[in-house]
Short mmCIF file of C-alpha atoms in Angstrom, two decimals:
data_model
loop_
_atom_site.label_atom_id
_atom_site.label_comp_id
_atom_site.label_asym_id
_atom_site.label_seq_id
_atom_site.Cartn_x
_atom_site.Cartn_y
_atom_site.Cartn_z
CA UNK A 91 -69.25 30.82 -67.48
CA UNK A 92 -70.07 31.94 -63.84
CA UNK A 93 -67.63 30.92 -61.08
CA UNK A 94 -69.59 31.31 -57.85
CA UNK A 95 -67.79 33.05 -55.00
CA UNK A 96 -68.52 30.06 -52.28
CA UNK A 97 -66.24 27.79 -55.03
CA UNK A 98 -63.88 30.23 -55.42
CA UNK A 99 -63.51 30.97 -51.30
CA UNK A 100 -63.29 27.05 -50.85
CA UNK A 101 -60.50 26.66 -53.62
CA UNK A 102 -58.91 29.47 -51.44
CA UNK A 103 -59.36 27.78 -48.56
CA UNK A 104 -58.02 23.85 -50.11
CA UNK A 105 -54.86 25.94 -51.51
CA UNK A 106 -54.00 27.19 -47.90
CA UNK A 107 -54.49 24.13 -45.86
CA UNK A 108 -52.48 22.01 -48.45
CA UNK A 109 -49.51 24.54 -48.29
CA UNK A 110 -49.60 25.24 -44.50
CA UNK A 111 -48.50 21.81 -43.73
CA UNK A 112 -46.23 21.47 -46.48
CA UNK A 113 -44.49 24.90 -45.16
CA UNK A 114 -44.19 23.15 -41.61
CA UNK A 115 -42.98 20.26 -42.67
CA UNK A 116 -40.14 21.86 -44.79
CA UNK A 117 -39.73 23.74 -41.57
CA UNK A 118 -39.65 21.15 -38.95
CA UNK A 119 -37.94 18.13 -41.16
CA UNK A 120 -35.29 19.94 -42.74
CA UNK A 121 -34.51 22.35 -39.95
CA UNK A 122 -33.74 19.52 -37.97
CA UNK A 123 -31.86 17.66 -40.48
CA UNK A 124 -29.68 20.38 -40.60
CA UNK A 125 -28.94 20.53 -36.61
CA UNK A 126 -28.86 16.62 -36.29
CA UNK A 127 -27.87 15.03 -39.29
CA UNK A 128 -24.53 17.36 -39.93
CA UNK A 129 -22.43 15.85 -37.20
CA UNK A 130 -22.78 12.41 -38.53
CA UNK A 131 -21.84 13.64 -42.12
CA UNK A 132 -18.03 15.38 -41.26
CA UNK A 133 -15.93 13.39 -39.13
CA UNK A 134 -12.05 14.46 -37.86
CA UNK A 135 -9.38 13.30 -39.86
CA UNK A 136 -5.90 14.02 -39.16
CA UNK A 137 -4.98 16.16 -41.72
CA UNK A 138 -1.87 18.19 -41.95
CA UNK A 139 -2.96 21.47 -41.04
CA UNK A 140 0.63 23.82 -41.37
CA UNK A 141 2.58 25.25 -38.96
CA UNK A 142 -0.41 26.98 -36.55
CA UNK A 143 -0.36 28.82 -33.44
CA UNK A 144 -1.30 26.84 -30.47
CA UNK A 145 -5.34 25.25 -30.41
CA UNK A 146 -6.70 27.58 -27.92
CA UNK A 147 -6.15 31.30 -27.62
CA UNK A 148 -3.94 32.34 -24.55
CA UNK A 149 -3.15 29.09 -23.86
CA UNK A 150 -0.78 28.13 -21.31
CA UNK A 151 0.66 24.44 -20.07
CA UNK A 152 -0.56 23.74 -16.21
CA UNK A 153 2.18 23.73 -14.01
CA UNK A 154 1.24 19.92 -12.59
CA UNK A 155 0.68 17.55 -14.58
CA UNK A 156 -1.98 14.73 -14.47
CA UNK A 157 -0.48 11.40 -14.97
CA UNK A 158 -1.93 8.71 -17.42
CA UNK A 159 -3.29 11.27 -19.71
CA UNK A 160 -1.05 10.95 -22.51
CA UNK A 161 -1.05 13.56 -25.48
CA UNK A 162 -3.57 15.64 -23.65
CA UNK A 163 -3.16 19.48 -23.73
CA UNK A 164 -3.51 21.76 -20.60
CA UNK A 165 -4.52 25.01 -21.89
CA UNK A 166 -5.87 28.18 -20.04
CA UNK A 167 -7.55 31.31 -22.66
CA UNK A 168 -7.91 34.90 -23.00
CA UNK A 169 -11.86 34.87 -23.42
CA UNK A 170 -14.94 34.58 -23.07
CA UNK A 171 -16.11 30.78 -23.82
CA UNK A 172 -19.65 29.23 -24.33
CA UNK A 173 -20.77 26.81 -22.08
CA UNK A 174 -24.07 25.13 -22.33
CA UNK A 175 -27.55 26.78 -22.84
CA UNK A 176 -29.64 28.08 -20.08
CA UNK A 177 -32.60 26.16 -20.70
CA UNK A 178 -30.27 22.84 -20.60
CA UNK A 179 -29.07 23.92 -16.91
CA UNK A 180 -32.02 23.75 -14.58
CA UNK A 181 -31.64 24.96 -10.91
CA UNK A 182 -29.80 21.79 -8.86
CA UNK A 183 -28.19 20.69 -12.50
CA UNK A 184 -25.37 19.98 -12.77
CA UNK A 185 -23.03 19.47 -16.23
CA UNK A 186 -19.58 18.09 -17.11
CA UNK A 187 -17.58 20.46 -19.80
CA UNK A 188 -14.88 19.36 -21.71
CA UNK A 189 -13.80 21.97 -24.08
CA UNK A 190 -10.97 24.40 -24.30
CA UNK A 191 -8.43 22.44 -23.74
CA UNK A 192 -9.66 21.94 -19.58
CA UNK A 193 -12.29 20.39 -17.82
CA UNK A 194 -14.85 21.83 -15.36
CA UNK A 195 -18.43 21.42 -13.89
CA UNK A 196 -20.97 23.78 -14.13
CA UNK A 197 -23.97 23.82 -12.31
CA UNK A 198 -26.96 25.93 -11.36
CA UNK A 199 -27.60 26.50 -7.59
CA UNK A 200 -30.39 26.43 -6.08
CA UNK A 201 -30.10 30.46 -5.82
CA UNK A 202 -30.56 29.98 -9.66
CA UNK A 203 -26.96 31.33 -10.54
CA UNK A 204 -25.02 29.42 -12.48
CA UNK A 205 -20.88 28.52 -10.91
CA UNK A 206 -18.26 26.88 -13.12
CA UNK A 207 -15.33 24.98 -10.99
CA UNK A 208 -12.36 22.89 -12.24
CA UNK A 209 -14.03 19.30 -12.46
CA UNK A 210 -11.76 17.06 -10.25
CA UNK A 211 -12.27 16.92 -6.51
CA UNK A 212 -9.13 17.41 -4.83
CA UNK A 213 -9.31 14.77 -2.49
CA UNK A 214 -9.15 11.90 -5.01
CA UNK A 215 -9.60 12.83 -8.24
CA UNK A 216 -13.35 12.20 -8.22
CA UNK A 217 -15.93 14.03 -11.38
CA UNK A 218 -17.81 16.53 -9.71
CA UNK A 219 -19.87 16.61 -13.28
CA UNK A 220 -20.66 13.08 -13.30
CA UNK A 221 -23.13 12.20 -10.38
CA UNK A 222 -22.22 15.55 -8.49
CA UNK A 223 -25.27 17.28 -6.69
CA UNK A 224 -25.95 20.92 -5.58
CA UNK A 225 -26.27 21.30 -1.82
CA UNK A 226 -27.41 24.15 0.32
CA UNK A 227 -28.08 26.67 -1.90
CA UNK A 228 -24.68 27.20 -3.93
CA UNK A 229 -22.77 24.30 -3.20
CA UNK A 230 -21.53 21.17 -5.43
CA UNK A 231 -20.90 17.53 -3.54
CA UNK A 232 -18.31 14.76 -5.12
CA UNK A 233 -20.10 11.08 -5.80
CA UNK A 234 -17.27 9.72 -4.89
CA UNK A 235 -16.96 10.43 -1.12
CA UNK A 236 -19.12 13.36 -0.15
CA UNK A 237 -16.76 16.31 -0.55
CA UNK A 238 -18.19 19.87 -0.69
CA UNK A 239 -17.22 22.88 -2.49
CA UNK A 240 -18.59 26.11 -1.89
CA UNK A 241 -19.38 27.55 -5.86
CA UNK A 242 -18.56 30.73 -5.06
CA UNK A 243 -14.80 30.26 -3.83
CA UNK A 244 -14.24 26.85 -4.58
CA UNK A 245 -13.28 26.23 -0.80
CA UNK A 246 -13.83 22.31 0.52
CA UNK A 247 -16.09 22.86 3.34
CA UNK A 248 -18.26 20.87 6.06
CA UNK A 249 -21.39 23.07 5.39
CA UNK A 250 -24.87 22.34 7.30
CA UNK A 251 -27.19 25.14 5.77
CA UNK A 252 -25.44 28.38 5.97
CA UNK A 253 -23.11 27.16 8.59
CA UNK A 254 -19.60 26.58 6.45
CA UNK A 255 -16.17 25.49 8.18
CA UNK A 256 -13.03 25.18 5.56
CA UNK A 257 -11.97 21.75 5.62
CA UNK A 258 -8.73 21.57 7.21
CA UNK A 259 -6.23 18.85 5.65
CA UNK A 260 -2.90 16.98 4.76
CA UNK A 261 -1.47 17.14 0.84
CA UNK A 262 0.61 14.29 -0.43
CA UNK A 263 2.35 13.81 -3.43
CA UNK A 264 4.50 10.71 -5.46
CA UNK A 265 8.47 11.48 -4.78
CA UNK A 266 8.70 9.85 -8.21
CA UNK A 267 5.49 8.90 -9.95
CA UNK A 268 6.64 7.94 -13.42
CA UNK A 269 10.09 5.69 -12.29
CA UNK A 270 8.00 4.69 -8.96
CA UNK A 271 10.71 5.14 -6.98
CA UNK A 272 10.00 5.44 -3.11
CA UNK A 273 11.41 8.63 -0.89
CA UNK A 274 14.45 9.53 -0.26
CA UNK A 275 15.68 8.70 3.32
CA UNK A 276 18.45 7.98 5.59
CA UNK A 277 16.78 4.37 5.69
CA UNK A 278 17.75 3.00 1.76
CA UNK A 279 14.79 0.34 2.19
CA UNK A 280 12.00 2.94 2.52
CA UNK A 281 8.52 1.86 0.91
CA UNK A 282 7.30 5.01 1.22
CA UNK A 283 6.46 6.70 -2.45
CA UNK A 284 4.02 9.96 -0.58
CA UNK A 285 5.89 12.22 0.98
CA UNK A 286 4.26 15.33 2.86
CA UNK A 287 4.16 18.36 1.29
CA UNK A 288 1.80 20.61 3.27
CA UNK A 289 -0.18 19.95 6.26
CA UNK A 290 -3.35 21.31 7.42
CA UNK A 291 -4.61 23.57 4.91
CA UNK A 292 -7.63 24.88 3.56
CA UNK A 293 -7.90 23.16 0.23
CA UNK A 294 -9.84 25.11 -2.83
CA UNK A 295 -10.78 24.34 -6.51
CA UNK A 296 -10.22 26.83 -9.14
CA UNK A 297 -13.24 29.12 -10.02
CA UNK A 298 -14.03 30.79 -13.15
CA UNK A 299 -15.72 33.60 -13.93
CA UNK A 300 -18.97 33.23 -15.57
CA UNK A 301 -22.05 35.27 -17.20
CA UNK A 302 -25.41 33.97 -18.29
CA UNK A 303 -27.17 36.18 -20.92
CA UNK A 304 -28.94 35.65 -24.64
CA UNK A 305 -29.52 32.22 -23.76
CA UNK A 306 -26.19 30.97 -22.39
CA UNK A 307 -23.67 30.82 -20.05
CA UNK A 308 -19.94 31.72 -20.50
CA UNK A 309 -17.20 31.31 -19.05
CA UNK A 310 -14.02 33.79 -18.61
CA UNK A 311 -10.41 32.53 -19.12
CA UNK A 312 -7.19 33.80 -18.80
CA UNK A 313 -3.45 32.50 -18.81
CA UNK A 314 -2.68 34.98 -16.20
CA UNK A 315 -4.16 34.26 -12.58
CA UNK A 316 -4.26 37.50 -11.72
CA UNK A 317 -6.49 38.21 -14.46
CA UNK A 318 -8.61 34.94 -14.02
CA UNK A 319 -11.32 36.72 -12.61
CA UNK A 320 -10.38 40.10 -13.55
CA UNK A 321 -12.27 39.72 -17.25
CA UNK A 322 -10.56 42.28 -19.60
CA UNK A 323 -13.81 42.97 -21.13
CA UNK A 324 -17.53 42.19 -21.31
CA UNK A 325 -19.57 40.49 -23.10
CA UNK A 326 -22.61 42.11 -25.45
CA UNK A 327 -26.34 41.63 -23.76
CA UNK A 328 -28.13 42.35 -26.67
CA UNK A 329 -31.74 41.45 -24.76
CA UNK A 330 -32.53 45.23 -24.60
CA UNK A 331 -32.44 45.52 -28.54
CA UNK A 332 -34.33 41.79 -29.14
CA UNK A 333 -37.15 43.62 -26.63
CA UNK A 334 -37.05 47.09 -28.65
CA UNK A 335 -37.44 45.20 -32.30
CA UNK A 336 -40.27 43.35 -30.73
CA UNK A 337 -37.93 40.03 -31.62
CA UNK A 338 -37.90 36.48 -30.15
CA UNK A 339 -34.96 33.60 -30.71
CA UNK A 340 -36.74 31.14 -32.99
CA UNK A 341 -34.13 28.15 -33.12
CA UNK A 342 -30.30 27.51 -33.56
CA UNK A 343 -28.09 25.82 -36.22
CA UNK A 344 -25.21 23.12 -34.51
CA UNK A 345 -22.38 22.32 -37.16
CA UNK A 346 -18.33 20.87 -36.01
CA UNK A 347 -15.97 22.07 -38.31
CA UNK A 348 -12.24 20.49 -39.00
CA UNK A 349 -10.04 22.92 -38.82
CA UNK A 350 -7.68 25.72 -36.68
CA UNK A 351 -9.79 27.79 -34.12
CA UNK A 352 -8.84 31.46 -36.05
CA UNK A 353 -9.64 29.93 -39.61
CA UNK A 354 -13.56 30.71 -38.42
CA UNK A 355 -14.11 33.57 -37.32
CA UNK A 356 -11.05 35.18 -39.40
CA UNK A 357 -14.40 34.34 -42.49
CA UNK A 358 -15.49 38.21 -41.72
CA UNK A 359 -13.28 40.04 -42.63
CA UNK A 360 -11.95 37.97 -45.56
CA UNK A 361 -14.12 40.10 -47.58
CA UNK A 362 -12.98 38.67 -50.90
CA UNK A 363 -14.09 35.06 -50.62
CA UNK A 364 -17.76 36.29 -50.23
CA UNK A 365 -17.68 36.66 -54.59
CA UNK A 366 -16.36 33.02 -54.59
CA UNK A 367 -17.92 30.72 -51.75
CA UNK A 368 -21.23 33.10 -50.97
CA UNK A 369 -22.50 34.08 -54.77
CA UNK A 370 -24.95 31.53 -55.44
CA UNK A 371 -28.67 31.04 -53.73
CA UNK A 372 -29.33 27.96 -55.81
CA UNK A 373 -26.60 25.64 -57.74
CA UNK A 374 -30.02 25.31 -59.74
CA UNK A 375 -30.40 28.64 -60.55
CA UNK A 376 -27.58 30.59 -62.56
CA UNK A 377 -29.33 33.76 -63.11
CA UNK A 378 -30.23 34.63 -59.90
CA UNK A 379 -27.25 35.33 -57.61
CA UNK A 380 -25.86 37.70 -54.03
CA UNK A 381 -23.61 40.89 -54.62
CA UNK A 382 -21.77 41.20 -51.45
CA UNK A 383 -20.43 44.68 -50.97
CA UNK A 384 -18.14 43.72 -47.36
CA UNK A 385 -16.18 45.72 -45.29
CA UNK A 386 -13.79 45.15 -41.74
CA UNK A 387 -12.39 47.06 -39.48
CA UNK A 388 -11.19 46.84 -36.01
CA UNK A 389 -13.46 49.35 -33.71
CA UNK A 390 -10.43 51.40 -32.33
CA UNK A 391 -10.00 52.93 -35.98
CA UNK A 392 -11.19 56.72 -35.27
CA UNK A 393 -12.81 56.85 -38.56
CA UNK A 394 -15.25 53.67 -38.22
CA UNK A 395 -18.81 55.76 -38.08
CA UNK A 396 -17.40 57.40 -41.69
CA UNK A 397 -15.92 54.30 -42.90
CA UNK A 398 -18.91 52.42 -42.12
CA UNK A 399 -21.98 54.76 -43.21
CA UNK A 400 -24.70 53.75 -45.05
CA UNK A 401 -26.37 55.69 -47.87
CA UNK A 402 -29.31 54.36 -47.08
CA UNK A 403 -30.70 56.56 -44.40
CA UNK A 404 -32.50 54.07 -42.05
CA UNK A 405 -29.85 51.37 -42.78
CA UNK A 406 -27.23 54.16 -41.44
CA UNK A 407 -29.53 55.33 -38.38
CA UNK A 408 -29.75 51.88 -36.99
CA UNK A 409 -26.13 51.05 -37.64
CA UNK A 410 -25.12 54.28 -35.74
CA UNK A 411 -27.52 52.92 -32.87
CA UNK A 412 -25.64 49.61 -32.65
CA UNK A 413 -22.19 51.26 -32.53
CA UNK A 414 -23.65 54.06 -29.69
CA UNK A 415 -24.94 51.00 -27.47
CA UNK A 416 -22.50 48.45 -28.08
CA UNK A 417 -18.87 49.77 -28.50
CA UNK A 418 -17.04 51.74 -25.60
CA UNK A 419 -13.98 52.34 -24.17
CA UNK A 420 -13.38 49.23 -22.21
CA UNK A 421 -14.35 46.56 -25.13
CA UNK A 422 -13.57 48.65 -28.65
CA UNK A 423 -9.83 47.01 -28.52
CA UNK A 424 -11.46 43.33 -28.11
CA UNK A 425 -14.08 44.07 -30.85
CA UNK A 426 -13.76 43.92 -34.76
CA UNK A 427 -16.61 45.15 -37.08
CA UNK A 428 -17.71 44.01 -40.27
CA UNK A 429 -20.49 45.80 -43.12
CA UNK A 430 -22.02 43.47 -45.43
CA UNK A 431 -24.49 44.96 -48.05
CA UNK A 432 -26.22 42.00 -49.40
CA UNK A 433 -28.43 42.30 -53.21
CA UNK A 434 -30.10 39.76 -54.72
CA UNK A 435 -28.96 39.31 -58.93
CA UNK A 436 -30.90 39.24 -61.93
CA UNK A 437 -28.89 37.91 -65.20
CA UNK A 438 -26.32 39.87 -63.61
CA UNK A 439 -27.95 43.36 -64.99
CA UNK A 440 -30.45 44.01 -62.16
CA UNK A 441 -30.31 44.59 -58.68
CA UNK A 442 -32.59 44.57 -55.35
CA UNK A 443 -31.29 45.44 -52.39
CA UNK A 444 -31.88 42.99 -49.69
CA UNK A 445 -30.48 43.43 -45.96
CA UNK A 446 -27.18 45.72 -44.56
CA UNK A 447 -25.25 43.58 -41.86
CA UNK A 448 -23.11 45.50 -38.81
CA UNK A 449 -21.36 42.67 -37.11
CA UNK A 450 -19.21 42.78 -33.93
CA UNK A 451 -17.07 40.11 -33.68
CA UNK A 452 -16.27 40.08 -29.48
CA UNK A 453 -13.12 38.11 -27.99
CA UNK A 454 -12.11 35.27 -30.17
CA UNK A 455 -15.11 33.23 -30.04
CA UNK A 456 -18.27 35.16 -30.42
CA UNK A 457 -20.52 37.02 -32.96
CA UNK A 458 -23.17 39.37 -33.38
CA UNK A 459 -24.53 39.98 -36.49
CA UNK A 460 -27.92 42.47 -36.66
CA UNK A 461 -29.48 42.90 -40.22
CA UNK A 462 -31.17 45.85 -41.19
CA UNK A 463 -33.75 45.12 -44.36
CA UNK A 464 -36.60 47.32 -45.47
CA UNK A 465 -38.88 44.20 -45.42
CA UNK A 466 -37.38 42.82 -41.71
CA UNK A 467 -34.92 42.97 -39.05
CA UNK A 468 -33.22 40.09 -37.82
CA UNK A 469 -30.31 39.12 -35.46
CA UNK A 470 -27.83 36.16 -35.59
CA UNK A 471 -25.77 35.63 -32.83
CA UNK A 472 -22.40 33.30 -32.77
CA UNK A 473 -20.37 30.85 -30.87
CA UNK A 474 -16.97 29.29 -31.26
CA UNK A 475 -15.96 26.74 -28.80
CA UNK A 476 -13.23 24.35 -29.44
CA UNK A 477 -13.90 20.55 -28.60
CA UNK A 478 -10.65 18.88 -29.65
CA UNK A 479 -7.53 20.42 -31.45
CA UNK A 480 -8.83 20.88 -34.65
CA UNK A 481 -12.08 20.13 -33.65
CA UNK A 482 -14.60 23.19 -33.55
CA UNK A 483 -18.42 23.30 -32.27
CA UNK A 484 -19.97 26.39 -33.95
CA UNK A 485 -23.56 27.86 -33.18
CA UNK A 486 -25.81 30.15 -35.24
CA UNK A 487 -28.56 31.02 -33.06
CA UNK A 488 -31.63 33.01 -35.03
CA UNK A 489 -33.63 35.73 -33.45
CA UNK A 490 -36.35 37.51 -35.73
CA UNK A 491 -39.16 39.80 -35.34
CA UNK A 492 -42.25 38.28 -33.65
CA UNK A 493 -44.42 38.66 -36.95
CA UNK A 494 -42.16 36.45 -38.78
CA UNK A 495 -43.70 33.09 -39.66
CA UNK A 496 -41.85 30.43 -38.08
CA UNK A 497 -41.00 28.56 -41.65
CA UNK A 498 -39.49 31.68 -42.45
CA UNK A 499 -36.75 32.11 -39.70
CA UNK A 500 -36.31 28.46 -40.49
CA UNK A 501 -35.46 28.72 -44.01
CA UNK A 502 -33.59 32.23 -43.53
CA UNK A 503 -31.63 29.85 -40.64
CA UNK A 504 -31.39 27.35 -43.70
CA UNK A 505 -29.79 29.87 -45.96
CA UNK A 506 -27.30 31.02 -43.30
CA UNK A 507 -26.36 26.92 -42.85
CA UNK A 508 -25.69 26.74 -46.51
CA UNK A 509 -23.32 29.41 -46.85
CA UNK A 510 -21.53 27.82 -43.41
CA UNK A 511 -21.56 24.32 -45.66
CA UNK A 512 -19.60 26.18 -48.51
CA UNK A 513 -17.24 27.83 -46.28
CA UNK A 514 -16.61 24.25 -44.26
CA UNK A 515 -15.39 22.63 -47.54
CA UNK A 516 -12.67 24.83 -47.56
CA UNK A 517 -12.22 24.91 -43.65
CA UNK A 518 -12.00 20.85 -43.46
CA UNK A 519 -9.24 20.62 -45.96
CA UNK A 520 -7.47 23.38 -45.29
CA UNK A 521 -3.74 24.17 -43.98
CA UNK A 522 -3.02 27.45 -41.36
CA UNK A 523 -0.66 29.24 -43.39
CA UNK A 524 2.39 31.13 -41.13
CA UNK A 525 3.98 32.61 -44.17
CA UNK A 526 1.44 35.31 -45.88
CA UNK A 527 1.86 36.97 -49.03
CA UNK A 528 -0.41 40.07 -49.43
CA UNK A 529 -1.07 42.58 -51.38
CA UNK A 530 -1.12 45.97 -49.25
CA UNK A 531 -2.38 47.72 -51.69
CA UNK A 532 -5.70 45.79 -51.94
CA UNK A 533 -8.51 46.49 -49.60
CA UNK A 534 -9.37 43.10 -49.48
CA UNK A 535 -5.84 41.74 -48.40
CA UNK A 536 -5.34 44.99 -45.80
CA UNK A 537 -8.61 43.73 -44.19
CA UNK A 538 -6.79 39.81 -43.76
CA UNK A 539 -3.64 41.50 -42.79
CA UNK A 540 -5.01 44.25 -39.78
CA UNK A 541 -7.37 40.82 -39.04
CA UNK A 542 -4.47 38.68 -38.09
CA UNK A 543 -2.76 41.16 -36.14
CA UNK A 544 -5.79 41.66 -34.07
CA UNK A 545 -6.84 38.16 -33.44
CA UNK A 546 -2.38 37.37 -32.29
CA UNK A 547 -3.65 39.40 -29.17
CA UNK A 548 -5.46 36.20 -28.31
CA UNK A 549 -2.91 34.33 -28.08
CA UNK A 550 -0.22 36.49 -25.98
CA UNK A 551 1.57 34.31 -23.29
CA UNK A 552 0.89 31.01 -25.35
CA UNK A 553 2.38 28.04 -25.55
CA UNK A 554 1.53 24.50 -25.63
CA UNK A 555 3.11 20.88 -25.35
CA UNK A 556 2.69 17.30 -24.20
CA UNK A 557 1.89 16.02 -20.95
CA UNK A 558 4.43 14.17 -19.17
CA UNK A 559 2.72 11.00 -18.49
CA UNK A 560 3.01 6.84 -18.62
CA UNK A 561 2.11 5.72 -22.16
CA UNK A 562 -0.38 3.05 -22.03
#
């Protein structure tokens, strides 16, 4: 029997354009599933969660209080914080954040840098987020009656182009909001509740501190005001190593976890629950499983590089890059570093070596993780934000060589979600424990133990409690 080669080359050709669309639509439908769909599938529940240490690292109560709030938490952090995407912040946009415990606006001027304010205009109370528009160049009006704040100082100005005059005024306050009890005066009949407490004044909005690089803008907080824009440390711009793999960002994973802030990014350097939560590719498939081989350690250890080598040689030279570009004096104290060897299982007798991680985990909300494989290279970066108490927003954002087919990064971006989904069911249901028992002799339980002690840094000068305010 002769096959011809034009039946052959058109069975070729039916095979591919039957599985090209099939690949795309595994790529497009469950990608997004996995973005969209998740937040509708865990909701909060108020579940005893142990004795913790307060919501958001370096948290601190605000010294006035905002009435009719009730049960709302005033926080200020050591950090650096995401804030929105780039691509979601167009020049003249302008965003309301709620996150962190605090509330501010963020918006792009027409300079194209991005300024992050407190949200609340300080003549009446008015959300500069919600109907607030850029004005001459870097400035942010109120809806409510036309105030202006300059986005670099936060100063309430009368500006006309570059012209910019301080707005000079009165500040009033309730003698005795929550009993509404008027002044006190020689005259016992007084009906006045504001009394003066300053009179004309320049009047200014807190500014942050913010950065915009891989994609996003952050924002810098601190419980200290001297160090509120006085950032202890920067973050990682990893855009020089994305151009020198000849890598592009290909999508991002969006999943809200129920649980303590520390409980996710404290997942690193538990190095032991990788054999228990991160051993199986497939529930389907028994015989084929990961062999993690992880290790942590906080980047002021003087024998990292030797701790952390590689035998394989290329794995080892690129590791030694990322800690030569990436770790110095100023940020090694803010930076912890995990090694994850990663092998793929056969009937547990044989082995193939798939990808070496180096991660840096940055401050206590953000991630890098570059993978070193002999096939690829690929790099995931990060986010933590807290939403709510309890209540956490985390990003995995995928950048891969340019090469890569796109249903590829998706499914790689797939396997990362899974692993999140098996660490989530122990995150959602979890207490924060305050008493530890380890084993100090175990590597695994020294990694937990030095972990802990790092992350407390966080959370120096915090404290948190209620609001004083009317209950409604």
């Amino acid at each position: 029997m002769i096959i011809s080669v034009d039946l052959i080359t058109s069975n070729i050709w039916t095979v591919i354009l039957i599985t090209i669309p099939i690949l795309y639509f595994i790529y497009y439908r469950k990608f997004r599933i996995f973005i969209y769909d998740q937040p509708k599938k865990v909701t909060k529940g108020k579940i005893a969660r142990g004795k913790c240490p307060p919501s958001y690292p370096n948290g601190k109560f605000s010294s006035s209080s905002i009435v009719g709030l009730a049960n709302k938490k005033f926080l200020y952090h050591l950090g650096w914080f995401w804030l929105i995407d780039s691509c979601n912040l167009a020049p003249g946009g302008v965003r309301f954040i709620n996150h962190c415990g605090r509330d501010v606006v963020v918006f792009r001027g027409h300079n194209g840098k991005p300024y992050v304010l407190e949200a609340y205009c300080a003549h009446m109370g008015g959300n500069l987020g919600v109907g607030g528009r850029v004005r001459d160049i870097n400035c942010i009006e109120c809806p409510f009656h036309g105030w202006v704040y300059d986005g670099e100082t936060g100063t309430c100005v009368f500006s006309d182009g570059e012209n910019r005059i301080p707005r000079r005024v009165d500040t009033f306050e309730y003698a005795d909001l929550e009993r509404c009890t008027p002044c006190s005066s020689a005259n016992s009949k007084s009906t006045e509740y504001l009394q003066k407490i300053a009179e004309n004044q320049e009047i200014k909005l807190k500014t942050y501190e913010c950065r915009e690089l891989n994609g996003s803008i952050f924002a810098w907080y601190h419980a200290d005001e001297n160090l509120r824009h006085k950032p202890l440390y920067e973050l990682i711009d990893i855009q020089d190593e994305i151009t020198r793999n000849t890598m592009e960002v290909r999508g991002e994973s969006i999943n809200y976890v129920n649980c303590h802030v520390q409980e996710i990014p404290e997942n690193g350097s538990d190095v032991r629950h990788f054999d228990f939560l991160h051993e199986s590719i497939l529930d389907s498939i028994s015989f084929v499983k990961f062999k993690w081989t992880p290790s942590a350690e906080r980047a002021t250890n003087p024998d990292l590089r030797q701790i952390m080598a590689h035998s394989n040689p290329s794995a080892h030279a690129y590791k030694m890059h990322l800690f030569d570009k990436f770790l110095t004096e100023d940020n090694v104290r803010y930076i912890n570093v995990i090694c994850l060897d990663c092998s793929i299982r056969f009937f547990d007798k044989y082995e193939i070596f798939l990808f070496n991680t180096t991660g840096f985990q940055i401050g206590p909300s953000i991630v890098y993780l570059f993978l070193w494989s002999p096939y690829f290279k690929l790099t995931l970066f990060h986010t933590l934000t807290p939403l709510e108490k309890f209540h956490q927003r985390v990003v995995h954002r995928i950048i891969t060589s340019t090469w890569m087919p796109y249903w590829l990064s998706a499914a790689m971006l797939m396997g990362e979600v899974k692993q999140l989904y098996a660490d989530m069911k122990i995150w959602n249901k979890k207490i924060f424990t305050e008493k530890l028992n380890y084993n100090t002799k175990n590597y695994a339980d020294k990694c937990l133990h030095s972990y802990r002690n790092w992350y407390a840094q966080f959370y120096e000068g915090c404290y948190e409690r209620e609001a004083k305010s009317l209950s409604w």
